[in-house]
Coordinates of C-alpha atoms and ligand atoms in Angstrom, one line a residue:
Chain A
M1 CA 37.6 -21.0 6.8
S2 CA 36.1 -17.9 8.2
K3 CA 36.1 -17.6 12.0
S4 CA 32.8 -16.5 13.4
V5 CA 33.4 -13.3 15.4
E6 CA 31.0 -12.1 18.0
K7 CA 29.0 -9.1 16.9
L8 CA 27.4 -6.2 18.7
L9 CA 23.9 -5.3 17.4
I10 CA 22.4 -1.9 18.4
D11 CA 18.9 -0.6 17.7
V12 CA 18.2 3.0 18.4
G13 CA 14.5 3.6 18.7
S14 CA 12.5 6.8 19.6
T15 CA 12.1 5.6 23.1
Y16 CA 14.5 2.7 23.9
M17 CA 17.9 1.6 22.9
K18 CA 18.7 -2.1 22.6
V19 CA 22.1 -3.5 22.7
S20 CA 22.6 -7.2 21.9
T21 CA 25.6 -9.4 22.1
S22 CA 25.5 -13.1 21.6
G23 CA 22.8 -14.4 23.8
H24 CA 22.3 -11.2 25.8
V25 CA 20.1 -8.2 25.2
E26 CA 20.2 -5.1 27.3
Q27 CA 17.7 -2.3 27.0
H28 CA 17.7 1.3 28.1
F29 CA 15.4 4.2 28.0
R30 CA 16.7 7.0 25.8
D31 CA 17.9 10.2 27.6
F32 CA 16.7 12.9 25.3
N33 CA 19.0 15.5 26.9
Q34 CA 22.0 13.7 25.4
D35 CA 23.2 13.0 22.0
I36 CA 22.5 9.3 21.1
L37 CA 26.2 8.4 21.0
D38 CA 26.9 10.0 24.4
D39 CA 23.8 8.3 25.9
L40 CA 24.9 5.0 24.5
V41 CA 28.5 5.3 25.8
N42 CA 27.3 6.3 29.2
K43 CA 25.0 3.3 29.5
C44 CA 26.9 0.6 27.7
G45 CA 30.4 1.9 27.5
D46 CA 31.9 -1.3 28.7
T47 CA 30.2 -3.4 26.2
L48 CA 31.0 -1.0 23.3
K49 CA 34.7 -1.1 24.2
R50 CA 34.9 -4.9 23.6
F51 CA 34.0 -4.6 19.9
E52 CA 35.9 -3.5 16.8
K53 CA 34.1 -1.0 14.5
D54 CA 33.7 -3.7 11.9
D55 CA 31.8 -5.9 14.3
V56 CA 29.2 -3.3 15.3
H57 CA 25.9 -3.2 13.4
I58 CA 23.4 -0.4 14.1
C59 CA 19.8 0.2 13.0
S60 CA 17.5 3.1 13.9
S61 CA 13.8 4.0 13.8
A62 CA 14.4 7.2 15.6
N63 CA 13.9 9.5 12.7
G64 CA 10.2 8.9 12.2
G65 CA 10.4 8.5 8.4
L66 CA 9.9 10.6 5.3
T67 CA 6.7 12.2 4.0
T68 CA 5.4 12.0 0.4
L69 CA 2.7 13.5 -1.7
I70 CA 1.7 11.5 -4.8
I71 CA 0.2 12.9 -7.9
G72 CA -1.3 10.4 -10.4
V73 CA -3.8 10.2 -13.1
T74 CA -6.1 7.4 -11.9
Q75 CA -7.0 5.8 -8.6
S76 CA -7.0 2.2 -9.9
F77 CA -3.5 2.3 -11.4
S78 CA -1.0 5.2 -10.9
L79 CA -2.1 6.3 -7.4
K80 CA -2.7 2.8 -6.2
Y81 CA 0.7 1.5 -7.4
A82 CA 2.7 4.5 -6.1
T83 CA 0.9 4.3 -2.8
N84 CA 1.7 0.6 -2.5
I85 CA 5.4 1.2 -3.2
A86 CA 5.7 4.2 -0.9
F87 CA 4.1 2.3 2.0
N88 CA 6.4 -0.6 1.4
S89 CA 9.4 1.7 1.5
G90 CA 8.3 2.9 4.9
I91 CA 7.3 6.4 3.7
N92 CA 4.4 8.3 5.2
I93 CA 1.9 9.5 2.6
I94 CA 0.4 12.8 3.5
D95 CA -1.9 13.0 0.5
T96 CA -2.7 11.6 -2.9
I97 CA -3.8 13.9 -5.7
L98 CA -5.9 12.8 -8.7
Y99 CA -4.3 14.9 -11.4
Q100 CA -7.4 15.8 -13.4
N101 CA -8.7 17.6 -10.3
I102 CA -5.4 19.1 -9.1
E103 CA -6.9 22.6 -9.1
D104 CA -9.3 21.6 -6.4
Y105 CA -6.7 20.4 -3.9
S106 CA -5.2 22.6 -1.3
V107 CA -1.4 22.8 -1.1
P108 CA 0.0 21.3 2.1
S109 CA 1.5 23.9 4.2
E110 CA 4.3 21.8 5.7
P111 CA 7.2 20.9 3.5
V112 CA 7.1 17.5 1.8
D113 CA 10.2 15.3 1.7
V114 CA 9.4 13.7 -1.7
V115 CA 6.8 14.3 -4.4
I116 CA 6.0 11.4 -6.7
I117 CA 4.4 12.0 -10.1
V118 CA 3.0 9.1 -12.1
G119 CA 0.7 8.4 -15.0
G120 CA 0.3 6.6 -18.3
I121 CA 1.9 3.6 -19.9
D122 CA 5.0 4.2 -21.9
S123 CA 3.2 4.5 -25.3
H124 CA 0.8 7.2 -24.0
S125 CA 1.8 10.8 -23.7
E126 CA 0.8 14.3 -22.8
L127 CA -0.8 13.3 -19.6
F128 CA 0.3 16.4 -17.7
S129 CA 0.1 20.1 -18.4
D130 CA 0.5 23.5 -16.9
S131 CA -1.8 22.8 -13.9
L132 CA 0.8 20.4 -12.6
Y133 CA 3.6 22.9 -12.8
C134 CA 1.5 25.6 -11.2
Y135 CA 0.7 23.4 -8.3
L136 CA 4.3 22.4 -7.8
E137 CA 5.4 26.1 -7.8
Q138 CA 3.3 26.6 -4.7
L139 CA 4.5 23.5 -2.9
T140 CA 7.7 23.2 -0.8
Y141 CA 9.5 19.9 -1.3
S142 CA 13.0 18.5 -1.0
N143 CA 12.9 15.8 -3.7
I144 CA 10.7 15.1 -6.7
V145 CA 10.6 11.9 -8.8
F146 CA 8.8 11.1 -12.1
V147 CA 7.8 7.5 -12.6
G148 CA 5.2 7.8 -15.4
S149 CA 5.2 7.4 -19.2
E150 CA 8.6 7.4 -20.7
K151 CA 7.3 9.6 -23.6
D152 CA 6.4 12.3 -21.1
A153 CA 9.7 12.2 -19.3
P154 CA 11.5 14.8 -21.6
V155 CA 8.8 17.4 -21.1
I156 CA 8.7 16.8 -17.4
K157 CA 12.4 17.1 -17.2
S158 CA 12.4 20.4 -19.1
K159 CA 9.7 21.9 -16.9
I160 CA 10.6 20.7 -13.4
D161 CA 14.0 21.5 -12.0
E162 CA 16.0 18.7 -10.4
V163 CA 13.3 16.1 -11.1
V164 CA 14.6 12.5 -11.0
V165 CA 13.3 10.4 -13.8
L166 CA 12.9 6.6 -13.2
P167 CA 11.4 3.8 -15.2
N168 CA 7.6 3.7 -15.3
I169 CA 6.0 1.9 -12.4
I170 CA 3.2 0.8 -14.8
D171 CA 4.2 -1.7 -17.5
N172 CA 2.5 -2.2 -20.8
R173 CA 0.1 -4.7 -19.4
L174 CA -0.9 -2.3 -16.7
H175 CA 0.9 -4.2 -14.1
I176 CA 3.1 -2.7 -11.3
V177 CA 6.8 -2.4 -11.5
E178 CA 8.1 -1.8 -8.0
E179 CA 11.9 -2.1 -7.9
H180 CA 13.2 1.3 -9.2
L181 CA 10.9 3.5 -7.2
K182 CA 11.3 1.3 -4.2
E183 CA 15.0 1.5 -4.3
Y184 CA 14.9 5.2 -4.8
L185 CA 12.6 5.7 -1.8
T186 CA 14.5 3.3 0.4
N187 CA 17.7 5.1 -0.4
L188 CA 16.2 8.5 0.5
Y189 CA 15.0 7.1 3.7
Q190 CA 18.4 5.7 4.4
Q191 CA 20.0 9.0 3.6
D192 CA 17.6 10.7 5.9
I193 CA 18.6 8.5 8.7
E194 CA 22.2 8.9 8.0
G195 CA 21.8 12.7 7.6
K196 CA 20.5 13.2 11.1
E197 CA 23.3 14.7 13.1
D198 CA 22.7 12.4 16.0
I199 CA 22.9 9.3 13.8
K200 CA 26.0 10.5 12.0
H201 CA 27.9 10.4 15.3
L202 CA 27.2 6.7 15.5
Y203 CA 29.6 6.1 12.7
D204 CA 32.3 6.8 15.3
I205 CA 31.6 3.3 16.6
T206 CA 30.7 1.3 13.5
N207 CA 32.2 0.8 10.0
N208 CA 28.9 -0.7 8.8
Q209 CA 26.0 1.0 7.2
I210 CA 23.2 2.1 9.6
F211 CA 19.8 0.8 8.5
S212 CA 16.2 1.5 9.3
T213 CA 14.7 -0.8 11.9
P214 CA 11.6 -1.8 9.9
Y215 CA 14.0 -2.9 7.1
I216 CA 15.8 -5.2 9.4
V217 CA 12.6 -6.6 10.8
N218 CA 11.3 -7.3 7.3
K219 CA 14.5 -9.2 6.6
A220 CA 13.8 -11.5 9.5
L221 CA 10.4 -12.6 8.5
P222 CA 11.2 -15.4 6.1
H223 CA 13.3 -17.0 8.8
I224 CA 11.0 -16.4 11.8
D225 CA 10.3 -20.1 12.3
A226 CA 13.9 -20.6 13.3
R227 CA 13.2 -18.9 16.6
F228 CA 9.5 -19.2 17.2
A229 CA 6.8 -21.8 16.8
V230 CA 4.9 -19.6 14.4
V231 CA 2.1 -21.1 12.4
D232 CA 1.6 -19.6 8.9
P233 CA 0.1 -17.3 7.9
F234 CA 1.1 -14.7 10.5
I235 CA 1.3 -11.0 11.0
L236 CA 3.9 -9.1 13.0
L237 CA 3.1 -6.0 15.0
D238 CA 6.0 -3.8 16.1
I239 CA 4.5 -1.4 18.6
G240 CA 6.9 1.2 19.8
G241 CA 7.1 4.7 21.2
A242 CA 6.6 6.7 18.0
T243 CA 5.2 4.3 15.4
T244 CA 3.5 1.0 14.9
D245 CA 4.5 -1.1 12.1
I246 CA 2.7 -4.1 10.8
H247 CA 4.4 -6.7 8.6
Y248 CA 2.3 -9.2 6.8
S249 CA 2.6 -11.8 4.1
K250 CA 1.2 -10.9 0.7
D251 CA -1.3 -13.8 0.6
L252 CA -3.2 -12.1 3.4
V253 CA -4.3 -9.2 1.2
D254 CA -7.2 -9.2 -1.2
E255 CA -5.6 -6.8 -3.5
N256 CA -4.4 -8.5 -6.7
I257 CA -1.2 -6.4 -7.1
V258 CA 1.4 -8.9 -8.0
T259 CA 4.8 -8.1 -6.7
E260 CA 8.0 -9.9 -6.0
N261 CA 8.3 -9.4 -2.3
E262 CA 6.8 -12.0 -0.1
Y263 CA 6.2 -9.7 2.9
D264 CA 4.9 -6.2 2.9
R265 CA 5.0 -3.6 5.6
L266 CA 2.7 -0.8 6.7
V267 CA 3.8 2.0 9.0
F268 CA 1.2 3.8 11.2
K269 CA 3.2 6.8 11.9
K270 CA 0.9 8.3 14.5
L271 CA 0.3 5.2 16.6
G272 CA 2.8 5.1 19.4
V273 CA 2.6 5.3 23.1
Y274 CA 5.2 8.0 23.9
K275 CA 6.1 10.3 21.1
S276 CA 2.8 10.0 19.3
R277 CA 0.7 9.4 22.4
E278 CA -1.6 12.3 21.6
S279 CA -2.6 11.0 18.2
L280 CA -3.0 7.5 19.5
I281 CA -5.5 8.9 22.1
F282 CA -7.2 10.9 19.3
S283 CA -7.7 7.8 17.2
A284 CA -8.8 5.8 20.1
K285 CA -11.5 8.3 21.0
D286 CA -12.7 8.2 17.4
N287 CA -13.3 4.4 17.6
E288 CA -16.7 3.3 18.6
F289 CA -15.5 0.2 20.3
V290 CA -12.9 1.8 22.5
Y291 CA -15.2 2.7 25.4
E292 CA -16.4 -0.8 25.6
L293 CA -12.8 -2.0 25.5
L294 CA -11.9 0.4 28.4
M295 CA -14.8 -1.0 30.3
H296 CA -13.6 -4.5 29.6
L297 CA -10.2 -3.5 30.9
K298 CA -11.9 -2.1 34.0
V299 CA -10.7 1.4 33.6
T300 CA -12.4 4.7 32.6
E301 CA -11.3 7.1 29.9
N302 CA -9.6 9.2 32.5
I303 CA -6.7 6.7 32.4
L304 CA -5.8 8.3 29.0
E305 CA -4.8 11.5 30.7
E306 CA -2.7 9.7 33.3
H307 CA 1.1 9.2 33.1
S308 CA 1.5 6.0 35.0
K309 CA 2.7 2.4 34.3
R310 CA -0.9 1.4 34.2
A311 CA -1.7 4.1 31.6
T312 CA 1.2 2.9 29.4
K313 CA -0.2 -0.6 29.6
I314 CA -3.6 0.5 28.5
L315 CA -2.2 2.6 25.7
M316 CA -0.2 -0.4 24.4
Q317 CA -3.4 -2.4 24.5
L318 CA -5.3 0.3 22.6
A319 CA -2.5 0.4 20.1
I320 CA -2.9 -3.3 19.4
F321 CA -6.7 -2.9 19.1
L322 CA -6.5 0.1 16.8
V323 CA -3.9 -1.5 14.4
L324 CA -6.1 -4.6 14.1
C325 CA -9.1 -2.4 13.4
K326 CA -7.3 -0.3 10.8
T327 CA -6.3 -3.4 8.8
S328 CA -9.6 -5.2 9.1
H329 CA -12.7 -4.9 6.9
Y330 CA -14.3 -2.8 9.7
R331 CA -12.3 0.2 8.7
K332 CA -11.7 0.9 5.1
A333 CA -8.0 1.8 5.2
Y334 CA -5.2 1.3 2.7
I335 CA -5.3 -2.4 3.1
N336 CA -7.6 -5.0 4.4
L337 CA -5.9 -8.1 5.7
K338 CA -7.7 -11.5 5.9
L339 CA -7.5 -11.5 9.7
L340 CA -9.7 -14.5 10.0
A341 CA -7.2 -16.5 8.1
I342 CA -4.2 -15.8 10.3
N343 CA -2.9 -18.4 12.7
S344 CA -0.3 -16.3 14.6
I345 CA 0.3 -12.8 15.6
V346 CA 3.8 -12.0 16.6
F347 CA 4.5 -8.9 18.8
T348 CA 7.8 -7.2 19.0
G349 CA 9.1 -3.7 20.0
G350 CA 8.6 -1.8 23.2
I351 CA 5.3 -3.5 23.8
T352 CA 7.0 -6.8 24.8
K353 CA 8.5 -5.0 27.8
V354 CA 5.1 -3.7 29.0
L355 CA 2.5 -6.3 28.4
N356 CA 2.5 -10.0 29.2
Q357 CA 1.0 -12.9 27.2
E358 CA -2.3 -12.8 28.9
E359 CA -2.8 -9.0 28.5
V360 CA -2.0 -9.3 24.8
E361 CA -4.3 -12.3 24.3
D362 CA -7.1 -10.5 26.0
I363 CA -7.1 -7.7 23.5
V364 CA -6.8 -10.0 20.5
A365 CA -9.7 -12.0 21.7
F366 CA -11.7 -8.8 22.3
F367 CA -11.0 -7.6 18.8
Y368 CA -12.0 -10.8 17.1
K369 CA -15.2 -11.1 19.1
K370 CA -16.4 -7.5 19.0
V371 CA -15.2 -6.3 15.6
L372 CA -15.1 -9.5 13.5
T373 CA -17.8 -11.3 15.6
S374 CA -15.7 -14.4 15.5
E375 CA -14.4 -16.9 18.0
H376 CA -11.2 -17.2 16.0
K377 CA -8.1 -17.2 18.2
P378 CA -4.8 -16.8 16.5
R379 CA -1.8 -17.6 18.7
S380 CA -0.1 -14.6 20.2
I381 CA 3.7 -14.8 20.3
I382 CA 5.7 -12.3 22.2
D383 CA 9.3 -11.6 21.1
N384 CA 10.4 -10.3 24.5
N385 CA 14.1 -11.0 23.9
Y386 CA 14.2 -9.1 20.6
D387 CA 15.0 -12.3 18.7
I388 CA 13.4 -11.0 15.6
W389 CA 15.5 -8.0 15.4
T390 CA 18.6 -10.0 16.1
L391 CA 17.6 -12.4 13.4
G392 CA 17.1 -9.6 10.9
A393 CA 20.4 -8.0 11.7
K394 CA 22.2 -11.3 11.4
E395 CA 20.4 -12.0 8.1
L396 CA 21.5 -8.7 6.7
E397 CA 25.0 -9.1 7.8
A398 CA 25.1 -12.5 6.1
C399 CA 24.0 -10.9 2.9
Q400 CA 26.7 -8.2 3.0
Chain B
M1 CA -5.5 1.4 -32.2
K2 CA -5.8 0.6 -28.5
V3 CA -8.6 -1.3 -26.9
V4 CA -9.3 -1.8 -23.2
T5 CA -11.5 -4.9 -22.6
G6 CA -12.8 -7.1 -19.7
V7 CA -15.9 -8.6 -18.1
V8 CA -17.8 -6.2 -15.9
G9 CA -18.8 -6.6 -12.3
N10 CA -18.7 -9.9 -10.4
D11 CA -18.9 -11.9 -13.6
I12 CA -16.5 -14.8 -13.9
H13 CA -17.4 -16.1 -17.4
V14 CA -14.0 -16.0 -18.9
V15 CA -14.3 -17.9 -22.2
A16 CA -15.6 -15.0 -24.3
N17 CA -13.0 -12.7 -22.8
R18 CA -10.2 -14.9 -24.0
L19 CA -11.7 -15.1 -27.5
I20 CA -12.2 -11.3 -27.6
D21 CA -8.6 -10.8 -26.6
L22 CA -7.3 -13.2 -29.4
S23 CA -9.7 -11.8 -32.1
L24 CA -8.8 -8.2 -31.4
R25 CA -5.1 -9.0 -31.6
A26 CA -5.6 -10.9 -34.8
R27 CA -7.3 -7.8 -36.2
G28 CA -4.3 -5.7 -35.3
Y29 CA -5.5 -3.9 -32.2
E30 CA -3.3 -3.3 -29.2
V31 CA -5.3 -5.0 -26.4
F32 CA -5.4 -4.2 -22.6
N33 CA -7.3 -7.0 -21.1
L34 CA -8.5 -6.5 -17.6
G35 CA -10.0 -9.9 -17.4
V36 CA -13.1 -11.0 -15.4
N37 CA -14.4 -9.3 -12.3
T38 CA -13.6 -5.8 -13.5
Y39 CA -15.3 -2.7 -12.1
L40 CA -16.4 0.3 -14.2
E41 CA -13.9 2.6 -12.5
E42 CA -11.1 0.3 -13.4
F43 CA -12.2 0.2 -17.0
F44 CA -12.3 4.0 -17.2
D45 CA -9.0 4.3 -15.3
A46 CA -7.4 1.9 -17.7
V47 CA -8.5 4.0 -20.7
V48 CA -6.9 7.1 -19.0
E49 CA -3.6 5.3 -18.3
T50 CA -3.3 3.7 -21.8
G51 CA -4.9 6.4 -23.9
A52 CA -7.2 3.8 -25.5
D53 CA -9.5 4.6 -28.4
V54 CA -12.1 1.9 -27.6
L55 CA -13.6 0.5 -24.4
L56 CA -15.1 -2.9 -25.1
I57 CA -17.1 -4.3 -22.1
S58 CA -18.5 -7.9 -21.9
S59 CA -21.2 -9.0 -19.6
L60 CA -22.5 -12.6 -19.5
N61 CA -24.1 -13.4 -16.2
G62 CA -27.0 -10.9 -16.2
E63 CA -25.4 -8.0 -14.3
A64 CA -25.1 -5.7 -17.3
E65 CA -28.2 -3.7 -16.7
G66 CA -27.2 -2.6 -13.2
W67 CA -23.7 -1.5 -14.4
G68 CA -25.1 0.1 -17.5
R69 CA -27.1 2.6 -15.4
E70 CA -23.9 3.5 -13.6
V71 CA -21.9 4.4 -16.7
K72 CA -23.1 8.0 -17.3
P73 CA -22.9 9.2 -13.7
L74 CA -19.4 7.8 -13.4
L75 CA -18.3 9.2 -16.8
T76 CA -19.2 12.7 -15.7
Q77 CA -16.4 12.5 -13.1
Y78 CA -13.8 12.0 -15.9
K79 CA -12.5 14.9 -17.8
K80 CA -10.8 13.3 -20.7
L81 CA -13.0 10.4 -21.9
D82 CA -15.3 12.1 -24.4
D83 CA -13.7 10.6 -27.5
V84 CA -13.6 7.0 -26.5
V85 CA -15.8 4.5 -28.4
M86 CA -17.9 2.7 -25.9
M87 CA -19.0 -0.8 -26.8
I88 CA -20.8 -3.5 -24.8
G89 CA -21.8 -7.1 -25.6
G90 CA -22.7 -10.5 -24.3
N91 CA -26.0 -11.3 -22.5
L92 CA -27.2 -7.8 -21.8
V93 CA -30.5 -8.7 -20.2
V94 CA -31.6 -11.7 -18.1
G95 CA -33.3 -14.1 -20.5
R96 CA -34.2 -13.0 -24.1
G97 CA -35.6 -9.5 -24.4
D98 CA -36.5 -7.3 -27.3
P99 CA -33.3 -6.5 -29.3
D100 CA -34.5 -3.0 -30.4
E101 CA -35.5 -2.1 -26.9
I102 CA -32.1 -3.3 -25.6
Q103 CA -30.3 -1.2 -28.2
R104 CA -32.2 1.9 -27.3
K105 CA -31.7 1.4 -23.6
Y106 CA -27.9 0.8 -23.7
K107 CA -27.4 3.7 -26.1
S108 CA -29.2 5.9 -23.6
Y109 CA -26.7 4.6 -21.0
G110 CA -23.9 6.1 -23.1
F111 CA -22.8 3.1 -25.3
D112 CA -22.0 3.7 -29.0
L113 CA -22.2 0.1 -30.0
V114 CA -24.5 -2.5 -28.4
C115 CA -24.2 -6.2 -29.2
H116 CA -26.7 -8.2 -27.2
Q117 CA -26.1 -11.9 -28.0
I118 CA -24.4 -10.9 -31.2
D119 CA -21.6 -13.2 -32.4
L120 CA -18.1 -11.8 -31.8
N121 CA -17.0 -11.5 -35.3
T122 CA -20.1 -9.6 -36.4
G123 CA -19.6 -7.3 -33.4
L124 CA -16.0 -6.6 -34.3
D125 CA -17.0 -5.9 -37.9
M126 CA -19.5 -3.4 -36.5
L127 CA -16.6 -1.8 -34.5
E128 CA -14.5 -1.4 -37.6
T129 CA -17.3 0.2 -39.6
H130 CA -17.9 2.6 -36.8
L131 CA -14.3 3.6 -36.5
E132 CA -14.0 4.0 -40.3
K133 CA -17.0 6.2 -40.3
R134 CA -15.6 8.3 -37.5
T135 CA -12.3 8.9 -39.3
Q136 CA -14.2 9.9 -42.4
E137 CA -16.3 12.3 -40.5
S138 CA -13.3 13.9 -38.7
N139 CA -11.5 14.2 -42.1
A140 CA -14.5 15.8 -43.8
Ligands
LIG501 C1 -19.8 -22.0 -18.7 C2 -20.8 -21.2 -18.0 C3 -20.7 -21.0 -16.7 C4 -19.4 -21.4 -15.9 C5 -18.4 -20.3 -16.2 C6 -17.0 -20.8 -16.2 C7 -16.0 -19.7 -16.6 N1 -15.1 -19.4 -15.6 O1 -16.0 -19.2 -17.6 C8 -19.9 -21.3 -14.5 C9 -20.5 -22.7 -14.1 C10 -18.9 -20.9 -13.4 C11 -21.1 -20.4 -14.6 C12 -21.6 -19.7 -13.5 C13 -22.7 -18.9 -13.6 N2 -23.5 -18.7 -14.7 CO1 -23.1 -19.3 -16.4 N3 -23.0 -20.1 -18.1 C14 -22.0 -20.8 -18.7 C15 -22.5 -21.2 -20.1 C16 -23.0 -22.6 -20.1 C17 -21.5 -21.1 -21.2 C18 -20.7 -19.7 -21.2 C19 -19.5 -19.8 -22.2 O2 -18.4 -19.9 -21.8 N4 -19.9 -19.8 -23.5 C20 -18.9 -19.8 -24.6 C21 -18.5 -18.4 -25.0 C22 -17.5 -18.4 -26.1 O3 -19.8 -17.8 -25.4 P1 -20.4 -16.5 -24.7 O4 -20.0 -16.4 -23.3 O5 -21.8 -16.5 -24.9 O6 -19.7 -15.3 -25.5 C23 -20.0 -15.1 -26.9 C24 -20.9 -14.0 -27.2 O7 -21.7 -13.7 -26.1 C25 -20.0 -12.9 -27.5 N5 -19.6 -11.8 -26.6 C26 -19.4 -11.9 -25.3 N6 -19.0 -10.6 -24.9 C27 -19.1 -9.8 -25.9 C28 -18.8 -8.5 -26.1 C29 -18.9 -7.9 -27.3 C30 -18.7 -6.4 -27.4 C31 -19.3 -8.6 -28.4 C32 -19.4 -8.0 -29.8 C33 -19.6 -10.0 -28.3 C34 -19.5 -10.6 -27.0 O8 -18.7 -13.5 -27.9 C35 -18.7 -14.8 -27.5 C36 -18.4 -15.6 -28.8 O9 -19.3 -15.4 -29.8 C37 -23.6 -20.2 -20.3 C38 -24.8 -20.6 -21.2 C39 -24.4 -20.5 -22.7 N7 -24.6 -21.6 -23.4 O10 -24.0 -19.5 -23.1 C40 -24.1 -19.9 -18.9 C41 -24.7 -18.5 -18.6 C42 -23.9 -17.4 -19.2 N8 -24.6 -18.5 -17.1 C43 -25.6 -17.9 -16.5 C44 -25.7 -17.8 -15.1 C45 -27.0 -17.2 -14.6 C46 -24.7 -18.1 -14.3 C47 -24.7 -18.0 -12.8 C48 -25.3 -16.8 -12.2 C49 -25.4 -19.3 -12.2 C50 -25.7 -19.3 -10.8 N9 -26.9 -19.2 -10.4 O11 -24.7 -19.5 -10.0 C51 -23.2 -18.1 -12.4 C52 -22.6 -16.7 -12.4 C53 -21.2 -16.8 -11.9 C54 -20.6 -15.4 -11.9 N10 -20.2 -14.8 -10.8 O12 -20.4 -14.8 -13.0 C55 -26.6 -17.5 -17.5 C56 -26.7 -16.0 -17.7 C57 -28.2 -15.5 -17.9 C58 -28.4 -14.2 -18.4 N11 -27.4 -13.3 -18.6 O13 -29.5 -14.0 -18.8 C59 -26.3 -18.3 -18.8 C60 -26.6 -17.7 -20.1 C61 -27.0 -19.7 -18.7 C62 -28.5 -19.5 -18.8 N12 -29.0 -19.7 -20.0 O14 -29.2 -19.2 -17.9 N13 -21.5 -20.3 -15.8

């Protein structure tokens, strides 16, 4: 019989650090003048001392994620499938290029973490030619992966140095095949986290692999009803300092891409209230309903320039509103969720420390009324004790 | 020989689509069936991804005309589809209509073979004749 040992779970975010022991969660603001490990030791040294390296589990969302550029031959298949897989692996897409028009696209000036090339079913060939190689010569990237027709793979390999060739993401019935590319991207993401100097030092206190936080949260979703009275279907919003993640079950999407995962995830890299505060404000100003929302909250737009507790609250409220807008039919984004069909919205992340139930419900109701012109009221559930993350971390540990 | 097929637009009449799939396979074609409710862009994109030789579109519920007019403008946005045989069949107008007039109209939309209320086997025989003629021409 195995004895259940108490575990220490640590989440390093861009803004907060959370440390959880059985039944108790402590939370601290990050001190950016210190290395993460030093910061952690200073703040929770006593707790850390109580645990063996084997019993410490750490996840992090502090690295902000990887960027990708996708080159594919059609919008309906190659680009759509690769985009779907990249999003679900937590990767930020900086652009998608329709190959036949590649000469018309400008080359991104900033380096790209990974380039994905895709096109054609396995029995088709010669989908790419010199214009691809010319484009790539001008681009700065760290990784490149080919997931198109297997017949084209040898040519691609001979023309592009260090290209990784994986099985086609389009099968012979034109359906999506997720697993290989997803695994590759998830591993890159993982390596990126581990490669960050700051994170590397954390291996001084754990013998376990350090995972990305969204991955952990995703693991918790199928078990969420163990902790909360969540009524299906639901969405989960993780609103933090640098990013906002939305997790949703597949049946909420109109898209008929059939995949094996029950839950998908979308990361809005530029919607956060601290690190990406500027871009949050920018997207808010771009939204026609926001002024009305500010009026509803009885503040003026000057609040956006303030650095106060009140301003943080307003930014959090804006973040909820903007994410809901971005996934509704009102804004044509990457996905449109059936928001009128959901019964619960679960909130987790830094937001739960800033807003109370009433303040959250107020925004949700405003969104449904103004944008969807509906009286629909999904239940708002606030995970203010980080139960979801604890659940995910435990789930993962159980799988290991 | 590869064929992409499906029913265009918001059309859910599925019976003919199933028969077309079976008949094409029985005649030895490799079939990519996009099913009902398929938009023009998806048809063209499927041809690009598969390298299909033939695009066979069905329309049953009376929407064909509207989509037909969209074909040429959309095709100009594709750089590699010039050699594809374009075929359409089913109920191509609302009600009856003059067969010659329908032929002329859909050919002007960019279709090579037009099968308004023509039985499937007759239509597929027409396709075979067309393909044979094309091979002969390119060999000549
Ligand atoms: C069954 C049926 C339905 C069912 C469909 C169920 C399903 N999921 O398939 C239901 C009840 C849902 C339905 C709905 C509607 N229907 Co209806 N439906 C029929 C019906 C009775 C039979 C269709 C059928 O399955 N036939 C059997 C198959 C094997 O034959 P077929 O479809 O004609 O196909 C043959 C040929 O056309 C040919 N063919 C087809 N495509 C191609 C392509 C090529 C290249 C070639 C060579 C040949 C070819 O091959 C087949 C075999 O020979 C027909 C009337 C009729 N008797 O045809 C109306 C009919 C097709 N429907 C019609 C209409 C108007 C509708 C609705 C708009 C009604 C409404 N107001 O709601 C909706 C539209 C729904 C939608 N979004 O598409 C009209 C279309 C009118 C027009 N085009 O001029 C018809 C003709 C009835 C009529 N006489 O008015 N319908």
